[in-house]
Amino acid sequence: MPIPTLQAYRSTLTSAKADVLAYFVFEDSDIFKRQIREIKRQFKDLSTPLSATTFSGKEQETQVLYPGHSASRKLLLVGLGKTEKLSLEKLRRGASAAAKSARHLKAPVLAIFEPAPQAVMKARPHFEENIWENIATALGEGSVLAAYKFDKYLTSSNGSKKTTRLKSVSVITEDTQRLKDISLGIAYAQLVCEGTYLARDLENAPGNEIFPESLARRAAEAGKKSRFQVTILNERKIKQLGMGGLLGVSQGSAKPPRFIIMEHNRSVKRKGTIVLVGKGVTFDSGGISIKPAAGMAEMKMDMSGAAAVIGTMQVAARMKLPVHLVGLIPATENLLGGAALKPGDILTHHNGKTSEVDNTDAEGRLILADALSYASKYKPDLVIDLATLTGACVVALGHYATGMMGTDEDTMKRLRESGERTYERVWQLPMFEEYEKLVKSDVADVKNVGGRWAGAITAAMFLKKFIGEYKWVHLDIAGTAIMEEAQDYIPKGGSGVGVRLLIDLLRHWKKA
Ligand code: BES
Ligand code: ZN
Ligand code: ZN
């Protein structure tokens, strides 16, 4: 869907011009009293009486006021709670509440007034440097991400009407110095939100719109628009390269597989090379080891890893990030046509290693194996793969943390920090050597399932067999990419998780 534009400008509260002007109120009694007094002073003719009994500044609390004399038609008070608990995430949620109210009020133009500097200074210790820049990013992210809706297939004929679209969000400040920082933060938010919207659009698109060839086409379009290189390998080339996992999984489908290669800054290698690998199963029926019917439709989002990688490539290219970034996507459907992969089949992967297919529903690791092996060709400093890989990861961590495993503790620490900053949080699971025997096979180098327990970990143990001489981190986004219910600024469906996390890691990246 079209994304609202973000901007920043300097204005006073009463002269800010918007359909809805959001004003954050804090719960601390000294600040609260001052803020309410200030609003009553500036807006003398409020249609609704304002008192602590109707509004107290609690988190997520909102109240709409109709000022007579103001450039904005509606004034929206948004509670941010106590300053001692203020964080970037609270600001995202506050901005999200503002965007949602704007939607209910059918208001396309939203302005968000900067949080009171007095309150921000009180909360100063919770923030890193560039405080106003980060605050602006959080406000931009919260409002724009909350405004997302996958409605391209809704027509006016079925009664489920499209809601008013948010067209623009402005962050308003009274201070020229802060305006500079806020503008920077807003520009960053615009880019990462565009990447996240792209990822969400790809995830939410049905399987008859996004299949390997069309996914590749969408990657190529993004590359053309944002100036990164895209090469698409067809089935013949995939065969030549010996990618037996990707071929094996695709053989039950009428649609051919694709291997998508994206590259940013091909000639800038001095700051290091990072390869991102995204699982691109455009629909996962389970194959011959078929999944139950209930909830199977969600498996159109089994390409969320791929979506995150494409979104990240787009943002990295537009930001001109000074790293050599490569994105690899093995793309296929997992269906059960007459030629489908069967339990017991043995596949030979890109690096010559073999795997025994015990369950055709553990297909993600089979295609990632080829991509992880192929990644060696770039002599990368780091490889990160993202995959909706296991239901076991959702059992372990639910929807609030991505499962993280890997071979490099330092990168995992950095990812954890990026996760805290962006609130796309990750949580490490162990890769103790004892788990390795669970994926041993009698007839091949490795088996694609590890039995009943520790399913997220045994999947990673399988992948580890195929990595090259590089640092590697695996992110299992099965729980965080596919939302069963809306959550603050993440609507139900595809979350676009990974884009903000990876871009945060990359912008702080320094070659070791
Ligand atoms: N795509 C699924 C994992 C998944 C499940 C993602 C639920 C999102 C939500 C994956 O291909 C799969 O089916 N994994 C199996 C592995 C098992 C057969 C070892 C699983 O998790 O059940
Ligand atoms: Zn599966
Ligand atoms: Zn899958």
Coordinates of C-alpha atoms and ligand atoms in Angstrom, one line a residue:
M1 CA 0.0 0.0 0.0
P2 CA 1.1 3.6 -0.4
I3 CA 3.1 4.9 2.5
P4 CA 2.3 8.1 4.3
T5 CA 5.0 10.8 3.9
L6 CA 6.9 11.9 6.9
Q7 CA 8.1 15.4 7.5
A8 CA 9.3 17.8 10.2
Y9 CA 8.8 21.5 10.7
R10 CA 8.9 24.2 13.2
S11 CA 5.7 25.6 14.6
T12 CA 3.9 26.5 17.8
L13 CA 1.1 24.2 19.1
T14 CA -1.8 26.5 18.0
S15 CA -0.4 27.3 14.5
A16 CA 0.4 23.7 13.5
K17 CA -1.9 22.8 10.6
A18 CA -3.4 19.3 10.4
D19 CA -6.6 17.4 10.6
V20 CA -5.5 15.9 13.9
L21 CA -2.7 17.3 16.1
A22 CA -1.4 14.8 18.6
Y23 CA 0.0 16.1 21.9
F24 CA 1.7 13.8 24.3
V25 CA 0.8 14.1 28.0
F26 CA 2.8 12.6 30.8
E27 CA 1.5 11.2 34.0
D28 CA 4.0 12.6 36.4
S29 CA 1.9 15.0 38.4
D30 CA 4.1 18.1 38.1
I31 CA 4.4 17.7 34.3
F32 CA 0.8 16.7 33.9
K33 CA -0.5 19.8 35.7
R34 CA 1.7 22.1 33.7
Q35 CA 0.7 20.5 30.4
I36 CA -3.0 20.7 31.1
R37 CA -2.7 24.3 32.2
E38 CA -0.7 25.0 29.1
I39 CA -3.4 23.5 26.8
K40 CA -6.2 25.4 28.6
R41 CA -4.2 28.6 28.1
Q42 CA -3.4 28.1 24.5
F43 CA -6.8 26.7 23.5
K44 CA -9.2 28.9 25.3
D45 CA -12.3 27.7 23.7
L46 CA -12.2 23.9 24.0
S47 CA -15.5 22.3 23.4
T48 CA -14.9 19.5 25.9
P49 CA -14.0 20.3 29.5
L50 CA -10.6 19.0 30.3
S51 CA -9.8 17.6 33.8
A52 CA -7.9 14.9 35.4
T53 CA -11.1 12.8 35.8
T54 CA -11.5 12.4 32.1
F55 CA -7.8 12.1 31.1
S56 CA -4.8 11.3 33.2
G57 CA -1.9 10.8 30.8
K58 CA -1.8 7.0 31.3
E59 CA -0.1 5.0 28.5
Q60 CA -2.3 4.5 25.4
E61 CA -5.0 6.8 26.8
T62 CA -6.4 9.2 24.2
Q63 CA -8.8 12.1 24.2
V64 CA -10.1 14.1 21.3
L65 CA -10.7 17.9 21.9
Y66 CA -12.2 20.4 19.5
P67 CA -10.5 23.7 19.8
G68 CA -12.3 26.7 18.4
H69 CA -9.1 28.8 17.6
S70 CA -6.4 26.6 16.1
A71 CA -5.0 25.8 12.8
S72 CA -5.7 22.2 13.5
R73 CA -9.2 20.9 13.5
K74 CA -8.8 18.4 16.3
L75 CA -6.4 18.2 19.2
L76 CA -5.7 14.6 20.3
L77 CA -4.2 14.1 23.7
V78 CA -2.1 10.9 23.9
G79 CA -1.0 9.6 27.3
L80 CA 2.7 8.4 27.5
G81 CA 2.6 7.4 31.2
K82 CA 5.3 8.2 33.7
T83 CA 8.6 9.6 32.5
E84 CA 10.6 7.1 34.5
K85 CA 9.3 4.4 32.1
L86 CA 9.7 6.5 29.0
S87 CA 11.5 4.7 26.1
L88 CA 11.7 4.7 22.4
E89 CA 9.2 1.9 22.3
K90 CA 6.7 3.9 24.4
L91 CA 7.0 6.7 21.9
R92 CA 6.4 4.3 19.0
R93 CA 3.3 3.1 20.7
G94 CA 2.2 6.6 21.5
A95 CA 2.6 7.6 17.8
S96 CA 0.8 4.4 16.9
A97 CA -2.2 5.3 19.0
A98 CA -2.2 8.8 17.4
A99 CA -2.2 7.2 13.9
K100 CA -5.0 4.8 14.8
S101 CA -7.1 7.7 16.2
A102 CA -6.5 9.6 13.0
R103 CA -7.9 6.7 11.1
H104 CA -11.0 6.5 13.2
L105 CA -11.5 10.2 12.9
K106 CA -11.1 9.8 9.1
A107 CA -8.2 12.3 9.1
P108 CA -5.6 12.0 6.4
V109 CA -3.2 14.6 7.8
L110 CA -1.6 14.0 11.2
A111 CA 0.8 16.2 13.1
I112 CA 2.6 15.0 16.1
F113 CA 3.9 17.6 18.5
E114 CA 7.3 16.8 20.0
P115 CA 7.2 15.3 23.5
A116 CA 7.7 18.0 26.1
P117 CA 11.4 18.7 26.4
Q118 CA 11.1 18.9 30.2
A119 CA 9.7 15.3 30.3
V120 CA 12.4 14.1 27.8
M121 CA 15.2 15.6 30.0
K122 CA 13.7 13.8 33.0
A123 CA 13.9 10.5 31.1
R124 CA 17.3 11.4 29.6
P125 CA 19.2 8.4 31.3
H126 CA 17.0 5.9 29.4
F127 CA 18.2 7.2 26.1
E128 CA 21.4 6.9 24.0
E129 CA 23.0 9.8 22.3
N130 CA 21.2 11.7 19.5
I131 CA 18.2 11.7 21.6
W132 CA 15.9 13.9 19.5
E133 CA 17.0 12.1 16.3
N134 CA 16.0 8.8 17.9
I135 CA 12.8 10.2 19.3
A136 CA 11.8 11.4 15.8
T137 CA 12.6 8.0 14.3
A138 CA 10.4 6.3 16.9
L139 CA 7.5 8.7 16.3
G140 CA 7.8 8.2 12.5
E141 CA 8.0 4.5 12.8
G142 CA 5.1 4.1 15.3
S143 CA 2.7 6.3 13.2
V144 CA 3.7 5.1 9.8
L145 CA 3.9 1.4 10.6
A146 CA 0.5 1.6 12.5
A147 CA -1.1 3.0 9.4
Y148 CA -0.3 0.0 7.2
K149 CA -3.2 -2.1 5.9
F150 CA -3.1 -4.8 3.3
D151 CA -6.2 -3.7 1.4
K152 CA -5.3 -3.9 -2.3
Y153 CA -7.8 -6.7 -2.9
L154 CA -10.7 -5.1 -1.2
T155 CA -13.2 -3.8 -3.7
S156 CA -16.1 -1.5 -2.8
S157 CA -18.6 -4.2 -3.7
N158 CA -18.3 -6.5 -0.7
G159 CA -19.2 -4.1 2.1
S160 CA -15.8 -4.3 3.8
K161 CA -14.9 -0.7 3.0
K162 CA -11.4 0.7 2.9
T163 CA -10.6 3.0 5.7
T164 CA -9.3 6.5 5.3
R165 CA -5.6 6.5 4.4
L166 CA -3.1 8.4 6.4
K167 CA -1.4 10.6 3.8
S168 CA 1.1 12.5 5.9
V169 CA 2.6 12.7 9.3
S170 CA 4.5 15.7 10.5
V171 CA 6.6 15.9 13.6
I172 CA 6.4 19.4 15.0
T173 CA 9.0 21.2 17.1
E174 CA 9.3 24.7 18.6
D175 CA 13.0 24.7 18.4
T176 CA 15.3 25.3 15.4
Q177 CA 18.2 23.3 16.8
R178 CA 16.0 20.3 17.5
L179 CA 14.4 20.6 14.1
K180 CA 17.8 19.5 12.6
D181 CA 18.0 16.4 14.7
I182 CA 14.3 15.6 14.2
S183 CA 14.6 16.0 10.4
L184 CA 17.4 13.4 10.3
G185 CA 15.5 11.0 12.5
I186 CA 12.4 11.4 10.3
A187 CA 14.3 10.8 7.1
Y188 CA 15.7 7.6 8.5
A189 CA 12.2 6.5 9.7
Q190 CA 10.8 7.1 6.2
L191 CA 13.4 4.8 4.7
V192 CA 13.1 1.9 7.1
C193 CA 9.3 2.1 7.0
E194 CA 9.4 1.9 3.2
G195 CA 11.5 -1.2 3.5
T196 CA 9.1 -2.7 6.2
Y197 CA 6.1 -1.8 4.0
L198 CA 7.7 -3.6 1.1
A199 CA 8.4 -6.7 3.2
R200 CA 4.8 -6.7 4.6
D201 CA 3.3 -6.3 1.1
L202 CA 5.3 -9.3 -0.1
E203 CA 4.4 -11.4 2.9
N204 CA 0.7 -10.6 2.8
A205 CA 0.3 -11.0 -0.9
P206 CA -1.4 -14.3 -1.6
G207 CA 0.4 -17.3 -3.0
N208 CA -1.2 -16.8 -6.4
E209 CA 0.4 -13.4 -6.6
I210 CA 3.8 -14.2 -5.1
F211 CA 5.4 -17.4 -6.4
P212 CA 9.1 -17.8 -7.2
E213 CA 9.1 -16.1 -10.6
S214 CA 7.0 -13.1 -9.4
L215 CA 9.0 -12.8 -6.2
A216 CA 12.1 -12.6 -8.3
R217 CA 10.4 -10.0 -10.5
R218 CA 9.5 -7.9 -7.4
A219 CA 13.1 -8.1 -6.2
A220 CA 14.2 -6.9 -9.7
E221 CA 11.8 -4.0 -9.7
A222 CA 13.0 -2.9 -6.2
G223 CA 16.6 -3.2 -7.5
K224 CA 15.8 -1.1 -10.5
K225 CA 14.0 1.6 -8.5
S226 CA 16.5 1.8 -5.6
R227 CA 19.7 1.0 -7.6
F228 CA 21.0 -2.3 -6.4
Q229 CA 21.9 -5.2 -8.7
V230 CA 19.6 -8.2 -9.1
T231 CA 20.5 -11.4 -10.9
I232 CA 17.9 -14.1 -11.2
L233 CA 19.0 -17.7 -11.7
N234 CA 16.5 -20.0 -13.5
E235 CA 16.0 -23.7 -13.0
R236 CA 18.6 -24.7 -15.6
K237 CA 21.2 -22.6 -13.8
I238 CA 20.1 -23.9 -10.4
K239 CA 20.7 -27.4 -11.7
Q240 CA 24.1 -26.5 -13.1
L241 CA 25.1 -25.2 -9.6
G242 CA 24.0 -28.4 -8.0
M243 CA 21.5 -26.9 -5.7
G244 CA 19.8 -30.2 -4.9
G245 CA 17.8 -28.9 -1.9
L246 CA 16.1 -26.1 -3.9
L247 CA 15.4 -28.4 -6.8
G248 CA 14.2 -31.2 -4.6
V249 CA 11.7 -29.0 -2.8
S250 CA 10.5 -27.4 -6.0
Q251 CA 9.8 -30.6 -7.9
G252 CA 6.3 -31.1 -6.4
S253 CA 5.2 -27.7 -7.8
A254 CA 4.2 -26.7 -11.3
K255 CA 6.0 -23.5 -10.9
P256 CA 9.8 -23.5 -11.3
P257 CA 12.2 -22.3 -8.6
R258 CA 14.3 -19.2 -8.7
F259 CA 17.5 -18.2 -7.0
I260 CA 17.6 -14.5 -6.5
I261 CA 20.9 -12.7 -6.0
M262 CA 21.0 -9.0 -4.9
E263 CA 24.0 -6.9 -4.5
H264 CA 24.7 -3.4 -3.1
N265 CA 28.1 -1.8 -3.4
R266 CA 29.8 -4.6 -5.3
S267 CA 33.0 -2.6 -5.6
V268 CA 33.2 -1.3 -2.1
K269 CA 34.7 -4.2 -0.2
R270 CA 37.0 -2.5 2.2
K271 CA 34.4 -2.1 4.9
G272 CA 33.6 -5.8 4.6
T273 CA 31.0 -8.1 2.9
I274 CA 27.8 -9.2 4.6
V275 CA 25.6 -11.8 3.0
L276 CA 21.9 -12.0 4.0
V277 CA 20.0 -15.2 3.2
G278 CA 16.2 -15.3 3.2
K279 CA 14.0 -18.3 3.1
G280 CA 11.7 -17.9 0.1
V281 CA 9.1 -20.6 0.3
T282 CA 6.2 -18.8 -1.3
F283 CA 3.8 -21.4 -0.1
D284 CA 4.4 -24.3 2.3
S285 CA 1.8 -27.0 2.2
G286 CA 4.2 -29.3 3.9
G287 CA 4.5 -31.4 0.7
I288 CA 3.8 -35.1 1.0
S289 CA 4.2 -34.7 4.8
I290 CA 1.2 -32.4 4.4
K291 CA 0.2 -29.9 7.0
P292 CA -3.3 -29.9 8.6
A293 CA -5.8 -27.7 6.8
A294 CA -6.4 -25.3 9.7
G295 CA -4.1 -22.3 9.4
M296 CA -2.4 -23.5 6.3
A297 CA -3.2 -20.3 4.5
E298 CA -0.7 -18.5 6.8
M299 CA 2.0 -20.4 4.9
K300 CA 1.8 -17.9 2.1
M301 CA 4.0 -16.0 4.5
D302 CA 6.7 -18.6 4.5
M303 CA 8.8 -16.3 2.4
S304 CA 9.0 -13.7 5.2
G305 CA 12.8 -14.2 5.4
A306 CA 13.1 -13.4 1.7
A307 CA 10.8 -10.3 2.2
A308 CA 13.0 -9.0 5.0
V309 CA 16.1 -9.4 2.9
I310 CA 14.6 -7.6 -0.1
G311 CA 13.3 -4.8 2.2
T312 CA 16.7 -4.5 3.8
M313 CA 18.5 -4.4 0.4
Q314 CA 16.2 -1.6 -0.7
V315 CA 16.9 0.5 2.5
A316 CA 20.6 -0.2 2.4
A317 CA 20.8 1.0 -1.2
R318 CA 18.8 4.1 -0.6
M319 CA 20.8 5.0 2.4
K320 CA 24.0 4.3 0.5
L321 CA 25.3 2.3 3.5
P322 CA 29.0 1.9 3.1
V323 CA 29.2 -1.9 3.2
H324 CA 29.2 -4.6 0.4
L325 CA 25.8 -6.2 1.0
V326 CA 24.6 -9.4 -0.8
G327 CA 21.1 -10.8 -0.5
L328 CA 20.5 -14.4 -1.5
I329 CA 17.0 -16.0 -1.8
P330 CA 16.2 -19.5 -2.7
A331 CA 12.6 -19.3 -3.9
T332 CA 10.2 -22.2 -4.3
E333 CA 6.8 -23.5 -3.5
N334 CA 6.5 -26.6 -1.3
L335 CA 3.6 -28.6 -2.9
L336 CA 2.8 -32.3 -3.5
G337 CA 2.5 -32.8 -7.2
G338 CA 3.2 -36.2 -8.7
A339 CA 6.9 -35.6 -8.9
A340 CA 7.1 -34.3 -5.3
L341 CA 9.9 -35.0 -2.9
K342 CA 9.2 -38.0 -0.7
P343 CA 10.2 -39.0 2.8
G344 CA 13.3 -41.1 2.5
D345 CA 14.6 -39.3 -0.6
I346 CA 18.3 -38.3 -0.4
L347 CA 19.4 -34.9 -1.8
T348 CA 22.9 -33.7 -2.8
H349 CA 23.4 -30.0 -2.0
H350 CA 25.5 -27.3 -3.6
N351 CA 28.6 -28.1 -1.5
G352 CA 28.3 -31.8 -2.3
K353 CA 27.0 -32.8 1.1
T354 CA 23.9 -35.1 1.2
S355 CA 20.8 -34.9 3.3
E356 CA 18.1 -37.5 4.1
V357 CA 14.6 -36.1 3.8
D358 CA 12.7 -37.6 6.7
N359 CA 9.9 -35.1 6.5
T360 CA 9.1 -33.0 3.5
D361 CA 7.7 -30.2 5.7
A362 CA 11.2 -29.5 7.0
E363 CA 11.9 -27.9 3.6
G364 CA 13.3 -24.5 4.6
R365 CA 16.6 -26.0 5.8
L366 CA 16.9 -27.9 2.5
I367 CA 16.9 -24.8 0.4
L368 CA 18.8 -22.7 2.9
A369 CA 21.6 -25.3 2.8
D370 CA 22.3 -24.5 -0.8
A371 CA 22.2 -20.8 -0.3
L372 CA 24.5 -20.9 2.8
S373 CA 26.9 -23.0 0.8
Y374 CA 26.7 -20.6 -2.2
A375 CA 27.4 -17.6 0.1
S376 CA 31.0 -18.8 0.5
K377 CA 31.7 -17.5 -3.0
Y378 CA 31.6 -13.9 -1.7
K379 CA 34.2 -14.6 1.1
P380 CA 31.9 -12.8 3.5
D381 CA 32.8 -11.4 6.9
L382 CA 29.4 -12.4 8.1
V383 CA 26.3 -14.3 6.9
I384 CA 22.9 -13.8 8.5
D385 CA 20.0 -16.0 7.5
L386 CA 16.4 -15.2 8.2
A387 CA 13.7 -17.9 8.0
T388 CA 10.3 -18.8 9.2
L389 CA 11.9 -22.1 9.9
T390 CA 10.2 -23.9 12.8
G391 CA 6.9 -24.1 14.6
A392 CA 9.1 -25.1 17.6
C393 CA 10.5 -21.6 17.7
V394 CA 7.0 -20.2 18.0
V395 CA 6.4 -22.7 20.8
A396 CA 9.6 -21.6 22.6
L397 CA 9.4 -17.8 22.2
G398 CA 5.9 -16.9 21.0
H399 CA 5.5 -13.7 18.9
Y400 CA 7.7 -11.4 20.9
A401 CA 11.2 -12.6 20.1
T402 CA 13.1 -14.0 17.2
G403 CA 15.1 -17.1 17.9
M404 CA 18.8 -16.5 17.3
M405 CA 21.6 -19.1 17.0
G406 CA 25.0 -18.9 15.4
T407 CA 28.8 -19.2 15.5
D408 CA 29.8 -15.7 16.4
E409 CA 29.0 -14.4 19.9
D410 CA 30.1 -10.8 19.1
T411 CA 27.7 -10.5 16.2
M412 CA 24.9 -12.0 18.3
K413 CA 25.6 -9.4 21.0
R414 CA 25.3 -6.7 18.5
L415 CA 22.1 -8.1 17.1
R416 CA 20.8 -8.3 20.6
E417 CA 21.5 -4.6 21.0
S418 CA 19.9 -3.8 17.7
G419 CA 16.9 -5.8 18.8
E420 CA 16.6 -3.7 21.9
R421 CA 16.9 -0.4 20.0
T422 CA 14.4 -1.3 17.3
Y423 CA 12.3 -3.5 19.6
E424 CA 12.6 -6.3 17.0
R425 CA 14.0 -8.3 19.8
V426 CA 16.0 -11.5 19.4
W427 CA 16.8 -14.2 21.9
Q428 CA 19.6 -16.6 21.7
L429 CA 19.1 -20.4 21.9
P430 CA 22.1 -22.7 22.5
M431 CA 23.9 -24.8 19.9
F432 CA 25.5 -27.3 22.3
E433 CA 27.3 -30.1 20.5
E434 CA 25.0 -32.7 22.1
Y435 CA 22.2 -31.5 19.8
E436 CA 24.2 -32.5 16.8
K437 CA 23.6 -36.2 17.1
L438 CA 19.9 -35.5 16.8
V439 CA 20.3 -34.8 13.1
K440 CA 22.5 -37.7 12.3
S441 CA 21.4 -40.0 9.5
D442 CA 22.3 -43.6 8.8
V443 CA 22.3 -43.1 5.0
A444 CA 23.3 -39.5 4.4
D445 CA 25.5 -36.8 5.9
V446 CA 22.6 -35.3 7.8
K447 CA 18.9 -35.8 8.4
N448 CA 16.3 -33.0 7.9
V449 CA 14.5 -33.6 11.2
G450 CA 15.8 -34.0 14.7
G451 CA 12.9 -35.7 16.5
R452 CA 10.4 -34.3 18.9
W453 CA 12.5 -31.9 21.1
A454 CA 14.4 -28.7 20.6
G455 CA 13.1 -28.3 17.0
A456 CA 14.4 -24.7 16.6
I457 CA 17.9 -25.8 17.6
T458 CA 18.1 -29.0 15.6
A459 CA 17.0 -27.0 12.5
A460 CA 20.0 -24.7 13.2
M461 CA 22.3 -27.7 13.7
F462 CA 21.3 -28.9 10.2
L463 CA 22.1 -25.5 8.7
K464 CA 25.5 -25.4 10.5
K465 CA 26.5 -28.4 8.4
F466 CA 26.4 -26.2 5.3
I467 CA 28.1 -23.0 6.4
G468 CA 31.5 -22.0 5.0
E469 CA 34.5 -20.3 6.5
Y470 CA 32.6 -17.3 7.8
K471 CA 30.8 -16.0 10.9
W472 CA 27.2 -17.0 10.8
V473 CA 24.0 -16.1 12.6
H474 CA 20.6 -17.7 12.0
L475 CA 17.4 -15.9 12.9
D476 CA 14.3 -18.0 13.2
I477 CA 11.5 -15.5 12.6
A478 CA 8.6 -18.0 12.5
G479 CA 6.9 -16.3 15.5
T480 CA 7.8 -12.7 14.8
A481 CA 7.1 -12.5 11.1
I482 CA 3.6 -13.9 11.1
M483 CA 1.3 -12.2 13.6
E484 CA -1.9 -13.9 14.5
E485 CA -3.2 -10.8 16.1
A486 CA -2.4 -7.1 15.8
Q487 CA 0.1 -5.7 18.2
D488 CA 0.5 -1.9 18.6
Y489 CA 2.0 -0.7 15.3
I490 CA 2.2 -4.3 13.9
P491 CA -1.1 -5.3 12.1
K492 CA -2.3 -8.8 11.9
G493 CA -0.5 -10.8 9.2
G494 CA 3.1 -10.1 7.9
S495 CA 5.0 -7.9 10.3
G496 CA 8.0 -7.0 8.0
V497 CA 10.3 -8.1 10.9
G498 CA 14.0 -8.0 10.2
V499 CA 14.3 -4.9 8.1
R500 CA 14.6 -2.4 11.0
L501 CA 16.8 -4.9 12.9
L502 CA 19.2 -5.5 10.1
I503 CA 19.5 -1.9 9.1
D504 CA 20.3 -0.9 12.6
L505 CA 23.0 -3.6 12.7
L506 CA 24.4 -2.4 9.4
R507 CA 24.5 1.3 10.2
H508 CA 26.5 0.5 13.3
W509 CA 28.7 -2.0 11.5
K510 CA 32.4 -1.8 11.7
K511 CA 34.6 -4.4 10.0
A512 CA 36.5 -6.2 12.8
Ligands
BES1 N1 7.3 -23.0 7.5 C1 7.3 -24.0 8.6 C2 7.6 -23.4 10.0 C3 6.5 -22.5 10.5 C4 5.5 -23.0 11.3 C5 6.6 -21.2 10.3 C6 4.6 -22.2 11.8 C7 5.6 -20.3 10.8 C8 4.6 -20.8 11.6 C9 8.4 -25.1 8.3 O1 8.7 -25.3 7.0 C10 8.0 -26.3 8.9 O2 6.9 -26.8 8.5 N2 8.7 -26.8 9.9 C11 8.3 -28.0 10.6 C12 9.6 -28.8 10.8 C13 9.3 -30.2 11.3 C14 8.7 -31.1 10.3 C15 10.7 -30.8 11.7 C16 7.7 -27.6 11.9 O3 8.1 -26.7 12.5 O4 6.7 -28.3 12.3
ZN2 ZN 7.5 -26.8 6.1
ZN3 ZN 8.3 -23.7 5.7

